[in-house]
Every structure is written in C-alpha cells, then in structure tokens.
Coordinates of C-alpha atoms in Angstrom, one line a residue:
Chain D
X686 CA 20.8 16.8 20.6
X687 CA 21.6 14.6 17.7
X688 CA 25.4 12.9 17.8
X689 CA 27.2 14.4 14.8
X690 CA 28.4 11.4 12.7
X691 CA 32.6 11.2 12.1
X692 CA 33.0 12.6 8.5
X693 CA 35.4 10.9 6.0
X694 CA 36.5 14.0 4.7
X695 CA 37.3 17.9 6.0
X696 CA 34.9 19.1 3.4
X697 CA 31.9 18.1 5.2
X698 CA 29.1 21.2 6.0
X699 CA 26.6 21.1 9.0
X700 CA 23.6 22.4 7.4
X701 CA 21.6 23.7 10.5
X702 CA 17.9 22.7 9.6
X703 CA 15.8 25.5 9.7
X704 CA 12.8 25.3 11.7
X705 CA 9.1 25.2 9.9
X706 CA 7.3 28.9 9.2
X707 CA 4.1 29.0 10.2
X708 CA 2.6 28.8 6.7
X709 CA 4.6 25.9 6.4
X710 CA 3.1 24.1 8.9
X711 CA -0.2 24.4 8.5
X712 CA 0.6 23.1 5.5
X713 CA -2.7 24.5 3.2
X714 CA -0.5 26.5 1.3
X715 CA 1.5 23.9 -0.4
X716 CA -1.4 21.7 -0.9
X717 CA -3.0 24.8 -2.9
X718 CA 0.0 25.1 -4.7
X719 CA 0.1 21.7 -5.6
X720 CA -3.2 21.4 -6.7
X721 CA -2.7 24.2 -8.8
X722 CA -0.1 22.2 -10.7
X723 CA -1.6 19.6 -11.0
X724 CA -4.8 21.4 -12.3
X725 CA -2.6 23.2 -14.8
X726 CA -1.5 19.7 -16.1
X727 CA -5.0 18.8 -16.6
X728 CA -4.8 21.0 -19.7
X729 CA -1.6 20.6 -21.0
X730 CA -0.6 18.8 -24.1
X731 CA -0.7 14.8 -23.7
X732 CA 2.9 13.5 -24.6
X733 CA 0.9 10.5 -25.7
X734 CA 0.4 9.5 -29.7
X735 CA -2.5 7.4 -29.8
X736 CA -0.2 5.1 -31.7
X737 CA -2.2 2.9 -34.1
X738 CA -4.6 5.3 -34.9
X739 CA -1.8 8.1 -35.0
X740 CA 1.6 7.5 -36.4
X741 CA 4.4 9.7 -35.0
X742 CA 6.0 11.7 -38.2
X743 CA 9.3 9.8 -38.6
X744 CA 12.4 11.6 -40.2
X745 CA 13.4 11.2 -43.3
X746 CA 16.6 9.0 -42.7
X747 CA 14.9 6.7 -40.5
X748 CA 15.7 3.2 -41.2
X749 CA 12.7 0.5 -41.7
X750 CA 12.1 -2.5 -43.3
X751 CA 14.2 -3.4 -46.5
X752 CA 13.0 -3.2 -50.2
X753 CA 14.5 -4.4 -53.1
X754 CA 13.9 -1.9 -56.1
X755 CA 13.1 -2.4 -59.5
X756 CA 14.4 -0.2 -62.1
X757 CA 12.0 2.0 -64.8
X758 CA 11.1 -1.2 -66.7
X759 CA 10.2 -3.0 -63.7
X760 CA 12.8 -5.3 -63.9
X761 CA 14.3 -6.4 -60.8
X762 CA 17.6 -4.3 -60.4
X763 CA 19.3 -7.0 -57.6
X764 CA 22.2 -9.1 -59.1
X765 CA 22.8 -11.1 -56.7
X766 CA 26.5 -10.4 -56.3
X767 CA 26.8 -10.7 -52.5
X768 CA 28.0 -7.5 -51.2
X769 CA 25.8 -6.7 -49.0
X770 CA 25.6 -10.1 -47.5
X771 CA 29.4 -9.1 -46.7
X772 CA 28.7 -5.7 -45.5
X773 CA 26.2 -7.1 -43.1
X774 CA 27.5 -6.6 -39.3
X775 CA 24.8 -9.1 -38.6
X776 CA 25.3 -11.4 -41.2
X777 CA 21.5 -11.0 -41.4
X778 CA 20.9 -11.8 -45.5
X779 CA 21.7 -14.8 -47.3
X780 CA 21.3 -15.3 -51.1
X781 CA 21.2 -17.7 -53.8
X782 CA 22.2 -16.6 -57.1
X783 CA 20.9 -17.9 -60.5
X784 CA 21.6 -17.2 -64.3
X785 CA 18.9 -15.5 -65.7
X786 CA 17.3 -17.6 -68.8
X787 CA 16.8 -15.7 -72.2
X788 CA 13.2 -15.3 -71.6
X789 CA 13.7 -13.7 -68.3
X790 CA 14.6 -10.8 -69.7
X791 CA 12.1 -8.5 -68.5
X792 CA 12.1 -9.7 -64.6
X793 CA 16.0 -9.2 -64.0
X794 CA 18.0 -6.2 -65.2
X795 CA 21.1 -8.1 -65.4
X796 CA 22.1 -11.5 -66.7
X797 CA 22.8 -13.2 -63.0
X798 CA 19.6 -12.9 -60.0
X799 CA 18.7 -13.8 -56.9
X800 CA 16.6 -16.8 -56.5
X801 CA 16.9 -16.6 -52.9
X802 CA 17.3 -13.3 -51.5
X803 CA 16.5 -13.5 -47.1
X804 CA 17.3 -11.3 -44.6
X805 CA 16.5 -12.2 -41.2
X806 CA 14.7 -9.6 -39.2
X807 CA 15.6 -10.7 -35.8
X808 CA 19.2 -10.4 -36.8
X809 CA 19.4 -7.6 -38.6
X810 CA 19.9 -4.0 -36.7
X811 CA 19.1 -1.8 -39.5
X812 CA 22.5 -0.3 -39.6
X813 CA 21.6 0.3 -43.5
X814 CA 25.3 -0.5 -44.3
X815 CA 23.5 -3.0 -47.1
X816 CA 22.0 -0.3 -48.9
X817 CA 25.4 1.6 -48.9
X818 CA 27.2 -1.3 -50.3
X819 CA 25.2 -2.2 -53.1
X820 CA 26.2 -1.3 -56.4
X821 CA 23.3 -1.2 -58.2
X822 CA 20.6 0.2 -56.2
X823 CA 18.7 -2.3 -55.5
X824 CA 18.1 -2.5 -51.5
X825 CA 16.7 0.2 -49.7
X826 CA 15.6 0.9 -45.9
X827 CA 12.0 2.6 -46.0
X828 CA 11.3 5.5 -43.9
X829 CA 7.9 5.0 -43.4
X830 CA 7.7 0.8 -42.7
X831 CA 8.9 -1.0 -39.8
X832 CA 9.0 -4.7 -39.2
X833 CA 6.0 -6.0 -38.0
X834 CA 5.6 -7.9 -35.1
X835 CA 4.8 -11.5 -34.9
X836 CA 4.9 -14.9 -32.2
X837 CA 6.7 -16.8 -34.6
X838 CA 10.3 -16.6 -35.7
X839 CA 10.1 -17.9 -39.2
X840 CA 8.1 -15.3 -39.7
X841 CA 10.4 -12.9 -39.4
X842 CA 12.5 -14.4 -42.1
X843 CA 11.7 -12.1 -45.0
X844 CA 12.1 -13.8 -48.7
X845 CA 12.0 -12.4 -51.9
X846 CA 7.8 -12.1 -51.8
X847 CA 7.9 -9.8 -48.9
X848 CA 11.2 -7.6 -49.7
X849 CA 10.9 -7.0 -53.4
X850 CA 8.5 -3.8 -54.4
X851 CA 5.8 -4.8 -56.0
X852 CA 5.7 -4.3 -59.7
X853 CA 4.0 -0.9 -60.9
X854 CA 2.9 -0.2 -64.3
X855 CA 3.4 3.1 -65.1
Chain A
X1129 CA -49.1 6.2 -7.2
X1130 CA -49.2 5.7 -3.1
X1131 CA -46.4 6.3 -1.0
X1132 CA -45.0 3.0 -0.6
X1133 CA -44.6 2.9 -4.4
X1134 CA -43.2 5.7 -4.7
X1135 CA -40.6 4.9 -2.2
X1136 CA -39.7 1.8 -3.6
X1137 CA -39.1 3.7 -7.1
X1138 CA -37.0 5.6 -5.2
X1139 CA -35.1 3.4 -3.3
X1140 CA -34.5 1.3 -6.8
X1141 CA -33.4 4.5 -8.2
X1142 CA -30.6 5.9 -5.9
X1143 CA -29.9 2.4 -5.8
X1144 CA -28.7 2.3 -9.6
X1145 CA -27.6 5.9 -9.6
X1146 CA -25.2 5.8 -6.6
X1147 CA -23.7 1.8 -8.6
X1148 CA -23.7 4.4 -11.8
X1149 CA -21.8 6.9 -10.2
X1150 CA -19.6 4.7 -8.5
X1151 CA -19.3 3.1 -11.8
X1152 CA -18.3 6.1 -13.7
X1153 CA -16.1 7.6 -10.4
X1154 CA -14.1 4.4 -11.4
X1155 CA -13.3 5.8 -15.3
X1156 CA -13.0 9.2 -14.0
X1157 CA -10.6 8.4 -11.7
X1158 CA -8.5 6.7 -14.6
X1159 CA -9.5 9.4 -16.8
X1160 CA -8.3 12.4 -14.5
X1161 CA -5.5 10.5 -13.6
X1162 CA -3.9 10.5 -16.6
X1163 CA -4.9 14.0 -18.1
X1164 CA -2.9 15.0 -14.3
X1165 CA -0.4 13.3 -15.9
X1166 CA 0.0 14.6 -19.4
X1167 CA -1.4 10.9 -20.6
X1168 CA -4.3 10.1 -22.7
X1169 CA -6.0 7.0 -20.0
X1170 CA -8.4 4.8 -21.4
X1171 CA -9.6 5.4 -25.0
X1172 CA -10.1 2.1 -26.5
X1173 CA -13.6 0.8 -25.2
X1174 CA -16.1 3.0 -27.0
X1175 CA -15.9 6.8 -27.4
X1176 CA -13.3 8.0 -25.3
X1177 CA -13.5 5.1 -23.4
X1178 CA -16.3 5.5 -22.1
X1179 CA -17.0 1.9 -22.1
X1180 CA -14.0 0.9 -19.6
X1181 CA -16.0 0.2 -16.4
X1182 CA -18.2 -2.4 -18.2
X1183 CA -14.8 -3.8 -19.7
X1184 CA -13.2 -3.4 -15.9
X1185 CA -16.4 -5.4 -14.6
X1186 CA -16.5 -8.0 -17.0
X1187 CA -13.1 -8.5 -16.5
X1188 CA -13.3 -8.4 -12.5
X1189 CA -16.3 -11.1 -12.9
X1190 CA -14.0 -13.7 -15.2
X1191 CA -11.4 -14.0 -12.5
X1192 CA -10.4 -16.7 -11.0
X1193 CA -11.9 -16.7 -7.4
X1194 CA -10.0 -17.6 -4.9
X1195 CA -10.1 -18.3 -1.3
X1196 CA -6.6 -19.0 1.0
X1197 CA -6.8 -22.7 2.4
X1198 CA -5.9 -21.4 5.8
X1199 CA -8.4 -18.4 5.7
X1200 CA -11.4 -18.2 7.4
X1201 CA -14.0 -19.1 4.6
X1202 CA -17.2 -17.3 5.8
X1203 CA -15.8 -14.3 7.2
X1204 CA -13.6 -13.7 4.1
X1205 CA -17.1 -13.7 2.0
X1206 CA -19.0 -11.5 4.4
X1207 CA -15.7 -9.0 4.5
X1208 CA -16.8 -7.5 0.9
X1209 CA -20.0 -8.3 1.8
X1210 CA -20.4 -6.1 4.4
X1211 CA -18.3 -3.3 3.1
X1212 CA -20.6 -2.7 0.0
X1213 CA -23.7 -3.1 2.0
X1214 CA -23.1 -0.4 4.7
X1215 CA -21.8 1.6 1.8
X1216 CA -24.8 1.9 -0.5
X1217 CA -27.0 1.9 2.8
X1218 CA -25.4 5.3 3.8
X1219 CA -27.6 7.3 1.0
X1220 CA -30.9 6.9 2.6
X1221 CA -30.6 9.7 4.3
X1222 CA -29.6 12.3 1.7
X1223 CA -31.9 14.6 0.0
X1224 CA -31.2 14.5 -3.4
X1225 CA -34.3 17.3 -4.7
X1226 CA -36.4 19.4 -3.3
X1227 CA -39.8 17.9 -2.9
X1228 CA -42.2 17.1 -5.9
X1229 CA -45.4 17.7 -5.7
X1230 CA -47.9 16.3 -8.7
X1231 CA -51.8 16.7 -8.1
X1232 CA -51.8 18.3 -4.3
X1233 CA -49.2 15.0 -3.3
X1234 CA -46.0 15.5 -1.9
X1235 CA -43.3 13.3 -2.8
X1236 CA -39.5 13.6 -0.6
X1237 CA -37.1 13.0 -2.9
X1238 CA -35.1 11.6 0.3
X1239 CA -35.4 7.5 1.0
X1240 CA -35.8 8.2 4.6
X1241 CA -36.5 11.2 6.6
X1242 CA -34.6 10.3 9.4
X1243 CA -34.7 13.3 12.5
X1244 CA -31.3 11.9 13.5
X1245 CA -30.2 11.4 9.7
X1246 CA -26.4 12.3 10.6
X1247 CA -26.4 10.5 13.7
X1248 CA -27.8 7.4 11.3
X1249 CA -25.0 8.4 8.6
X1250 CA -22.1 8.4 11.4
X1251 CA -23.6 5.1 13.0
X1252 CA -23.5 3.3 9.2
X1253 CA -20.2 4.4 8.1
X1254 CA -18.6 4.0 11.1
X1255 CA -19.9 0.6 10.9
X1256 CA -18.1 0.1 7.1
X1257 CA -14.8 -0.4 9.2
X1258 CA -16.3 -3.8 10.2
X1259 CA -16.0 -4.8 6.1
X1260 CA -12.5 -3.9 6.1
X1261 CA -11.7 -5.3 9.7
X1262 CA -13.5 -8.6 8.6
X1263 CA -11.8 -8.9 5.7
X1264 CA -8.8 -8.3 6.6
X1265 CA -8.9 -10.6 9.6
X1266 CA -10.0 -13.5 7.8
X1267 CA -7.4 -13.3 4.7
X1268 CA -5.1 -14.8 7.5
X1269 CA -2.4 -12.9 6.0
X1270 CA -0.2 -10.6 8.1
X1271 CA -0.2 -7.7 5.7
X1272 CA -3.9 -8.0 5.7
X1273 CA -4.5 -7.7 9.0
X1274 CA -2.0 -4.7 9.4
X1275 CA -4.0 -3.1 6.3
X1276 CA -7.1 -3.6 8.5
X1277 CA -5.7 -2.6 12.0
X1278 CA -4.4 0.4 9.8
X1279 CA -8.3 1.3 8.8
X1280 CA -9.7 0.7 12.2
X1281 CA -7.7 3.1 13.9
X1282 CA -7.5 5.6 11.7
X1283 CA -11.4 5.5 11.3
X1284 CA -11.7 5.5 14.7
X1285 CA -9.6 9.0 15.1
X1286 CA -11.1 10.9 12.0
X1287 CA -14.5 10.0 13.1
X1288 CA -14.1 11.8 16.8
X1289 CA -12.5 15.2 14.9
X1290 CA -15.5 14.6 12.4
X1291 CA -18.0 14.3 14.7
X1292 CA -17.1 17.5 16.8
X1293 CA -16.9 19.2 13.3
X1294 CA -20.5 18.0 12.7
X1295 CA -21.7 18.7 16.1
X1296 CA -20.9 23.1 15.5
X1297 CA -22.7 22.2 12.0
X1298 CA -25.7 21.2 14.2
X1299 CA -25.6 23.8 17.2
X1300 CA -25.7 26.4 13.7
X1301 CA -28.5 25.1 12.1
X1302 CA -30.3 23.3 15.3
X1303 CA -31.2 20.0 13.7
X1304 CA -30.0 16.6 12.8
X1305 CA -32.4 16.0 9.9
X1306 CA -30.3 16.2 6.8
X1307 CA -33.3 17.8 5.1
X1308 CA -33.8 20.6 7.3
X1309 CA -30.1 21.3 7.1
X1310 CA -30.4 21.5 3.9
X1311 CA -33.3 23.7 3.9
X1312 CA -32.0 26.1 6.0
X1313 CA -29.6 26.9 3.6
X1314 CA -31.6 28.3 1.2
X1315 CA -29.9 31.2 -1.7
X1316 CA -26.9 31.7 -1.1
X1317 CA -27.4 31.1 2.6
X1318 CA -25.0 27.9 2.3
X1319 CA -23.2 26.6 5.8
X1320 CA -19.5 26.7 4.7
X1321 CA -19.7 30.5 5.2
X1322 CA -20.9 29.9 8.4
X1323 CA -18.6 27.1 9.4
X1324 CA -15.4 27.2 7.0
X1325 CA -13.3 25.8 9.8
X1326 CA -15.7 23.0 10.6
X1327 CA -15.7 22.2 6.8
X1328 CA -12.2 22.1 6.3
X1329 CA -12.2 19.8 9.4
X1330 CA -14.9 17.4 8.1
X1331 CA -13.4 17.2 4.3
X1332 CA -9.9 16.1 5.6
X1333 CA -12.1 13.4 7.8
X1334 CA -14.0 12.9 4.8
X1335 CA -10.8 11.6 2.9
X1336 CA -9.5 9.8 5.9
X1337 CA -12.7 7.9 5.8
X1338 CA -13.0 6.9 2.4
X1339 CA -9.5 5.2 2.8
X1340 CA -8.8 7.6 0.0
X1341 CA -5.1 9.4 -0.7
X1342 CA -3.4 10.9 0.8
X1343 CA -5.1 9.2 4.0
X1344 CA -4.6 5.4 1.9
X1345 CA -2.9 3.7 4.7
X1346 CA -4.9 0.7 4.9
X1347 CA -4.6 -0.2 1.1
X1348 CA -0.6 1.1 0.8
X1349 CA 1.1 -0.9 -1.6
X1350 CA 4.4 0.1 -1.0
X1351 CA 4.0 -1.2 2.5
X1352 CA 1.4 -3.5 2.9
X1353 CA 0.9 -4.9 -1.5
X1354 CA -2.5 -4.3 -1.0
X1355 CA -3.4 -4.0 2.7
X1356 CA -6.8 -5.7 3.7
X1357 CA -7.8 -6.6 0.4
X1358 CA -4.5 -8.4 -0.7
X1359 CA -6.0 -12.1 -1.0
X1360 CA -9.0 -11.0 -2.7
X1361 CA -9.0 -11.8 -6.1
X1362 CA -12.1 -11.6 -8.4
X1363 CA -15.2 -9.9 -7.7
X1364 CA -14.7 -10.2 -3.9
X1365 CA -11.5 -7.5 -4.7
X1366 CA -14.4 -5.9 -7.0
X1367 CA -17.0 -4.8 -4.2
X1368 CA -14.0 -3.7 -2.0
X1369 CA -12.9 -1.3 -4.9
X1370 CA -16.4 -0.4 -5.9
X1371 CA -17.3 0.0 -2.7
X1372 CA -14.6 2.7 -2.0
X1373 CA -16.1 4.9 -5.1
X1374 CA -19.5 4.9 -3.5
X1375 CA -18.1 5.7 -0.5
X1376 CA -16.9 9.0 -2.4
X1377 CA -20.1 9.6 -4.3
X1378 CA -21.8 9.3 -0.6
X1379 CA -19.1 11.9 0.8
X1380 CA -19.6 14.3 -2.2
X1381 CA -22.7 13.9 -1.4
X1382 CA -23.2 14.8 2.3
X1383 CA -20.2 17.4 2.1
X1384 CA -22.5 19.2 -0.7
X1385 CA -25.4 18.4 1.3
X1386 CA -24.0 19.5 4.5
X1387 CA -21.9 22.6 3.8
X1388 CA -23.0 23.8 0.3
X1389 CA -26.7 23.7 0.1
X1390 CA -27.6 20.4 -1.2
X1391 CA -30.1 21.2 -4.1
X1392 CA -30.1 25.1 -3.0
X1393 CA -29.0 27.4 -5.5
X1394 CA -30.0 31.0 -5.6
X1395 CA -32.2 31.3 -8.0
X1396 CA -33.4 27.8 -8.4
X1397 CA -34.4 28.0 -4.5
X1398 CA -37.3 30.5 -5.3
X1399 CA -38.6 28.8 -7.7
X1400 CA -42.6 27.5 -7.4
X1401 CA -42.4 23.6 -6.5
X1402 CA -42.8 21.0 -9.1
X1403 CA -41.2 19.2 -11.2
X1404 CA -39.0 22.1 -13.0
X1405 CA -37.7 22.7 -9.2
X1406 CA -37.3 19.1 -8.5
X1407 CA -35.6 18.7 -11.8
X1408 CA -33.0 21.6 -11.2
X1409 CA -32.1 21.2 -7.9
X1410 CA -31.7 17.2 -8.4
X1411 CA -29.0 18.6 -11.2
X1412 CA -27.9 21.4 -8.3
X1413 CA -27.5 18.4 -6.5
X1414 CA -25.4 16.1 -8.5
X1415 CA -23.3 19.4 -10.1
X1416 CA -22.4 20.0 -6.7
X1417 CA -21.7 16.5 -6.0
X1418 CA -19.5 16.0 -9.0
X1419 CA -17.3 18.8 -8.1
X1420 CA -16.6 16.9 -4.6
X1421 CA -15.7 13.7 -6.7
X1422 CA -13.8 15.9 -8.8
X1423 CA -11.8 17.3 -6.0
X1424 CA -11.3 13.4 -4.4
X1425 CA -10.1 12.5 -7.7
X1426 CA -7.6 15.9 -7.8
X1427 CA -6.4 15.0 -4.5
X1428 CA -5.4 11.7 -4.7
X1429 CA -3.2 12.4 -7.6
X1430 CA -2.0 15.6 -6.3
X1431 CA -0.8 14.5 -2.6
X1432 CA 1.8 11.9 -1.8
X1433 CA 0.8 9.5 0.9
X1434 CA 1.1 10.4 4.7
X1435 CA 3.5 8.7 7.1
X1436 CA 1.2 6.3 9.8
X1437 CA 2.8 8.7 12.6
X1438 CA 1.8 11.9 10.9
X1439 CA -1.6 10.4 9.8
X1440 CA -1.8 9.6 14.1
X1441 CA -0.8 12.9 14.9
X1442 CA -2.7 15.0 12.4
X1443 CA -5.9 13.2 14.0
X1444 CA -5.6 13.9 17.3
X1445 CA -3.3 16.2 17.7
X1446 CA -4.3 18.7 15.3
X1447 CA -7.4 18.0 14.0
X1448 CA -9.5 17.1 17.2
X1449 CA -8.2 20.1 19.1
X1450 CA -8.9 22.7 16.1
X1451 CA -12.8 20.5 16.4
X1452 CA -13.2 21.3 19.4
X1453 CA -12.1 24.9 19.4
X1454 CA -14.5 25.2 16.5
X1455 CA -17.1 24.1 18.9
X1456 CA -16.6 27.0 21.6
X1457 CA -16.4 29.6 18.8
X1458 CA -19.8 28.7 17.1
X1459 CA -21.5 28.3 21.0
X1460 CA -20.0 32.2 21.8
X1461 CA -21.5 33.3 18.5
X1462 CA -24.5 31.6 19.0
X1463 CA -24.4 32.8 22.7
X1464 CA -24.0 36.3 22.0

C-alpha cells in the first residue's frame, strides 16, 4: 500500500487507478491501433513545401524587400526629403540628397534626389511604416521578394542599384 | 557451367543483393519515416532521392576516423568487424527460388543446403552479439559498455522464447533444412496458419534481435547517446548501422521463409520448373520479404521504446512461457 502524500490543498482527488482489462494487457490491440494510425499518415497530405522548388503562395500584404518606384516616364519618383528615414523605428535607411542638374531631367521626377539612398536589411523589421510615410510614392515593400540571404554583412546593405526598379520601356 | 561456378555466382550475388537491400532498407527507412510523419524525407539526391544511401556512404567514408586513446585499439576494429560478418553470413542458408534447372542440371538457388540450416542461422546470429559486445567493450566508455551489456542480455532472452517458437515450427514440418520447410509449404499451405502463436512469438524475437524499435535498448539515445556504438565515428559507425539493415533484410527473410512460404505462392508453386518458376518465386520471394521490411520500418516509427524492466519481463515472463505452451499444443495436435 502506497503512503498517500500530505496535500497542500483540500481540493486534492484520489484517483483510484483502475486495474488493466485483459485486452489491455496483452497489449496487441493498441499496437493494431497504432499501426493503423500511423499507416493512415502514410497517405496523408505532407505539411511540407518543397521550398526552393515550390514557393508557398504569400498574401497579398506581405511585406518583402523594398523598391523604389519610378513614375510613368521612368523617372525616379524619390525626392529625397527624409521622411521615411524618420518614420523608420529602426533607423534602418540613410540618404544623401542632391539637386538635380538640368539635364537630369528625365532620371528624377522632381528638382532634389537621392544620391544615396541605403537601407540596411539587418536593421530593418519590415514594419512598412516607410512606405506609409512617403509622400510621393516612391518606396514600396514587395509581396513576392524577400531579402536574400548572405555570410556577409555589407551585403545586406542595400544601395540605390539593388532598391530602385529597374527602368521599363513601355 | 559446373557446380562450383555456379555457387560462387551465387554466393557473389546474394552477396551484393542482401548490401543492396540493406542499402536501400537505409532510404526506406528515411523515406517511410517521414511519409509516417506527414514529411516529405529525402528528395534532393536524384529522383526522389533515390540517390541518398550513396550520398549517406560517401559521406560515412569522408569522416574523420577516430579511435579513443584509452580504448582498446584491435578489439574496437574487429567490434564492426565482426558484427557485419556474422550478419551477411546469416543468408547462406535461405532459399531464395525454387530450383533452376537448364539442360537436365539442377541448380539450388540456396548458398548452402545445410540439414540443420536453422540450427546454423541461431548459432550465427546469436554469435552477432559478439560484434556489439566487442565493440562496446573496447570503446572504454561506460555508456558503451551498458549499450553492449544491454544487447547481450536481451539477445540472450529473446533467443530462448525464439528458439522454443522455432522448435513447434520444426515438430510441424519435421525438418531443420530451411528448404524443406519451405517446400512443405507449398499453395497456400503456408506455416503461419499452422503456427500463428509461434509466429507471433518469433516476430517479436525477431525485432528484439535486430536491436530494432521498440526492442532499441542497446543503441537508446535518450539513455545511453548512442549505446555500443557511441565512439564509433566514420565507417566503423557505418558497418554497425549497415549491419543492422541486413540484419532486417535476413529477418524478413527467414520470417517469410519460415512462416509464409518462402517462394510458394499458389499458383506460381504449380508451375513446370525453369527459369519462369525460378524467376517468379525469386520475386515471391523478395515481395514477401519486402513486406517484412516494410512492417520493421512501420514498427519502429509506430511504437515508443520499452522500459529495460518491461523488455526483461516481456522475455521471460511472457514470452518464454506462451513458447513453451505453444510447444505442448502443437505436440497434442501432432499426437492425436
């Protein structure tokens, strides 16, 4: 006879153990059952997405990797005026502005650029509280690119030739 | 083509098939496990992955190989050794097709035609435990040594309830040859309907010998990392593994052999021999065979691991007893 421990409390049940049926001890029966189980997993649905060859369909507000739009003519719409640099929780994007020369004309939309435009993708948590503060348009979150993956860190440092869209004639 | 050629083809041949098998045991395993568990497994080497094993040995053979300072260098070579000889040794003595006869000669598609073939099968696997015990001994390790004590014992139990299972098998059909045995079963004439007690018996033995789940005491990681093969890295880990799936091929292969008619199947048994019979019982054979792996495989990933003390008592307590009891029922059947 097992000593009945002190209880800490009055709410304590004794749960008489029940003793083992005879099915249950010899035990087969489960085993069967488990088997089945198992067997019926064997042609169940995989939860797995054979990732690199399959990509799992991502929803439409998903936020990726940045791009900085150009408008219809293909000029670049950015204006360098800083506001998302300031929206940034994660003071991930720093920027250079520049005037834009007379000839330029057709690269920016408006009269003052980026020269530097960088967002660092180590610090950034795609919060996408950039692409809400800007004014004109100009930086998006894709729903269909993520950041790749690299070993070194200055790689993740994105500059203008990897954010801005590539220019389309259409 | 005289005998002794013959044989020697032969020999070469089971050789290579029971390393395929074993080979391909080793992806199905992987394979199985992971469909049990609603994942995909290996899929990168080749078509379906059915490339991994070569990528698993290449990989086994670029390890580093190495030997504990304080261990006891030659036994811990012969330990793996050992193990993978007495394992591939054990299918001499199954009949894999019914005879083949080509211009009036008669060729046994059977290495060795041994008239105490089981007694030879017990004598060689039984002696397998000397791998493990070896092995395990001479890693100098304590959790090695525990894996191997582990193996020994339990071997020794599961082999007395196997035995006694095998020894009703043999007052049935009145012969140790494996060949007759399996002759006698011709049809549908198979010895599991005549014996499902004794076959239940031996297939639990059968998975307590092959150190497999949910009998994997000797290798448990949770308790012992890796049991007797803990300090073997390399290739030397390799054979242990790989020895262990042609331990299962070899089971399959003597359970179908054994209890489900070997190469019989009903119609293929009245067929004419030559080489269409040979050709569909060898696939009888290794159909039947598969289905054993199959159910290893299912097992293992089905069952969770049993407690040393219940292993203990399920062996002698339970296991020997119902052997024996099998015994006195097939002699008073025979009897009268």
């Amino acid at each position: 006879m097992m000593q009945q421990a002190k209880t800490l409390t009055n709410r304590a049940k004794l749960m008489p153990r029940k003793p083992l049926t005879f099915s249950e001890r010899i035990y087969l029966p489960a085993i069967f059952k488990g088997m089945g189980i198992t067997l019926s997993h064997l042609f169940r649905k995989k939860a797995t997405i054979s990732y690199p060859d399959k990509v799992r369909p991502m929803s439409k507000v998903f936020r990726g990797l940045h791009v900085l739009k150009r408008d219809e003519r293909g000029a670049e719409r950015c204006t360098a005026c800083g506001l998302c640099a300031l929206a940034c929780p994660a003071e991930a994007i720093t920027m250079t502005a520049a005037e834009r020369k007379p000839h330029e004309k057709q690269l920016y939309r408006e009269e003052k650029y980026a020269a530097v435009y960088e967002i660092n993708m180590l610090r950034c948590i795609f919060c996408g509280l950039c692409e809400e503060a800007c004014p004109k348009a100009a930086i998006f979150l894709q729903n269909d690119v993520m950041a790749p993956p690299s070993f070194e860190r200055e790689d993740f440092i994105y500059g203008k030739d990897r954010l801005v869209e590539p220019f389309q004639k259409n | 083509m005289s005998e002794l050629t013959f044989k020697i083809i032969f020999i070469v041949a089971v050789f290579g098939i029971s390393l395929f098998v074993a080979m391909y045991t080793t992806y199905a395993e992987r394979k199985l496990a992971a469909f049990l568990q609603d994942r995909l497994g290996p899929n990168r080497a080749g078509p379906f992955g059915i490339l991994q094993p070569l990528a698993d040995g290449v990989k086994l053979f670029f390890k580093e190989e190495f030997i504990p300072r304080v261990s006891d260098r030659l036994l811990f070579i012969a330990g793996p050794a050992i193990f993978m000889c007495t394992a591939l040794m054990t299918s001499a003595v199954i009949p894999f097709a019914p005879d083949l006869e080509i211009n009036g000669t008669t060729y046994a598609m059977q290495a060795a035609d041994l008239n105490v073939g089981i007694l030879y099968l017990f004598g060689v696997v039984s002696l397998g435990v000397y791998g493990i015990l070896v092995g395990g001994w001479a890693s100098n390790n304590k959790f090695s040594l525990l894996g191997a004590i582990r193996a020994a014992s339990q071997n020794i139990s599961y082999e007395l309830a196997m035995g006694l299972s095998i020894v009703s098998l043999v007052m049935v059909s009145s012969s140790l040859s494996l060949r007759d045995i399996v002759d006698q079963q011709s049809g549908w004439a198979w010895n599991i309907l005549y014996q499902p007690l004794g076959f239940l018996i031996f297939i639990v033995c059968a998975f307590a010998e092959t150190n497999r789940a949910p009998f994997d005491l000797p290798e448990c990681e949770t308790e012992l990392i890796g049991g007797y093969h803990t300090e073997f890295s390399s290739m030397k880990l390799g054979l242990y593994l790989f020895a262990e799936y042609i331990h299962v091929f070899i089971s399959s292969a003597v359970l179908a052999s054994l209890y489900f008619g070997g190469y019989q199947f009903p119609f293929v048994s009245d067929l004419d021999p030559g080489p269409v019979k040979t050709l569909l019982g060898g696939l009888v054979m290794f159909a039947k065979t598969g289905f054993f792996i199959f159910l290893f495989i299912w097992i293992r990933w089905t069952l969770p691991r049993f407690r040393y003390d219940q292993l203990m008592n399920l062996g002698w307590k339970v296991l020997i007893p119902l052997a024996v009891l099998n015994v006195l029922i097939t002699a008073l059947f025979i009897l009268f």
